[in-house]
Amino acid sequence: MPETSEVKYSIRNLRYTIAQLILVVIMMLLATKILGLVCYNMVPGVNTLLLNAAGATPVEIALILTTIPQAIGFFLTPLISTCSDKTRTRYGRRKPYLLWSAPALVLVLLGVAWSPDIAELITRLIPAAASPRMTFYVLAFFLLAFSIVWLFPGSVVYYLVADVIPRNFIGRFQSISTIATMGLTFAFNFFILKYTVEYTKTTFCILCGLYLLVYILIFFLVDEGEYPPVEDKVDKNGNALKKSAEYIWMFFRQCFQYKIFIFLFLASGLNSASNICRGMFNVLFATEDIGMSVETYGRIMGIGALISAVAIYFIGKLMDKTHPLVVFGGGGLFIMFINVFSYFFIHTPATFMVIGVATQIMYAFQALAGTPLQINIVPADKYGQFSSANSLVNAVVLIAGSWAGGWLTQRFGYRVMFIWDFIITGIAMIFLYLVYLEWKRFGGRNYVAPQVK
């Protein structure tokens, strides 16, 4: 392989030939996509049905699937991300978390699939524990255990992507990954979901086996290289509670130390909140205000997804040649224009289709630019904890935004979602402009993330 091909793709002390880069890209795609199939498609696709069959009430379902996991994630994600950033082993800082959590995740998911059998076994072995709700208790235990264990691969695998994929290829990787996600989501819902519900044990075994295989291969085939030594690691002495508190304090102190990071988190959170009303009420606006059928609405959304999947690959290449700030900001400005047009001119299925597809494409572009933008702005050695901080800010903004958006819609009707999107996107773009000013202050095209301590 010519020397130029070896240095064309590099990150930190890792140097790839084209063949080596292709292998790393394939492995990271497999890692993120099998995680998506298992944790974002399979589990959400059946857990509500399993809980309902086990006699859970709606309140219990909400607690087990949303409220408790969100609370667990709020406290554990900063700790996991900060510890991962500061871990140093001969195998890397990410792979140990992925390897040990893989069998734990598989065992928990198999417990979900076999929960009726486990409940029956417990009742047989301990007659005093017999209860008509034993299956529910067992299922709830395994689902809550899943909400803890999955936080490790659910966070760390994306940090590994940022550590091993070269910066001059990250936009194209993200576009390929997004297209693959769309394709797998379509395939799962059309071809696998019904079997997951009907043959729970078989499909859980197959997908969990594939998950375990992929993460074992990641451990052996993906090299993390060497990381610089950690200078701000907490004192190893002391009990686990004290060290955890110190890590959490370090997490907040470092992630919110500079304005550029705060502005970035707010721009991301507000941009997500801008789409809240559309996400909740777009189908009702289409069917009740415009008079479309649900089938027609679904077809329009499907057309938008297919067009977006084709278009985003070229946008990924554009980001690698320019900067994610350009794509993210340009998409936001275009979304604001679309919302003005939508408020005044969407009155028929035809106008809804044109604007609906255009809006989907712009949001797909912004979603595509989000990860590369974050990778380009935050310190590379602490990407995990900064990504986690961004998620926390997003969660807080979305909690407040969902209440406000619901209240405004109830008061003014579905069409207010265009006003909401315009205003919140506008505020997000103001914070993005502040990010740009700080980016220029720290070097612009020669930007170096400010170091935090």
mmCIF file with all atom_site columns, C-alpha atoms in Angstrom, residues 406-413:
data_model
loop_
_atom_site.group_PDB
_atom_site.id
_atom_site.type_symbol
_atom_site.label_atom_id
_atom_site.label_alt_id
_atom_site.label_comp_id
_atom_site.label_asym_id
_atom_site.label_entity_id
_atom_site.label_seq_id
_atom_site.pdbx_PDB_ins_code
_atom_site.Cartn_x
_atom_site.Cartn_y
_atom_site.Cartn_z
_atom_site.occupancy
_atom_site.B_iso_or_equiv
_atom_site.pdbx_formal_charge
_atom_site.auth_seq_id
_atom_site.auth_comp_id
_atom_site.auth_asym_id
_atom_site.auth_atom_id
_atom_site.pdbx_PDB_model_num
ATOM 1 C CA . GLY A 1 406 ? -48.683 20.654 24.921 1.00 0.00 ? 406 GLY A CA 1
ATOM 2 C CA . TRP A 1 407 ? -50.216 23.609 26.774 1.00 0.00 ? 407 TRP A CA 1
ATOM 3 C CA . LEU A 1 408 ? -49.888 25.925 23.750 1.00 0.00 ? 408 LEU A CA 1
ATOM 4 C CA . THR A 1 409 ? -51.382 23.325 21.411 1.00 0.00 ? 409 THR A CA 1
ATOM 5 C CA . GLN A 1 410 ? -54.330 22.776 23.719 1.00 0.00 ? 410 GLN A CA 1
ATOM 6 C CA . ARG A 1 411 ? -54.911 26.536 23.856 1.00 0.00 ? 411 ARG A CA 1
ATOM 7 C CA . PHE A 1 412 ? -54.318 27.538 20.219 1.00 0.00 ? 412 PHE A CA 1
ATOM 8 C CA . GLY A 1 413 ? -54.713 24.378 18.121 1.00 0.00 ? 413 GLY A CA 1
#
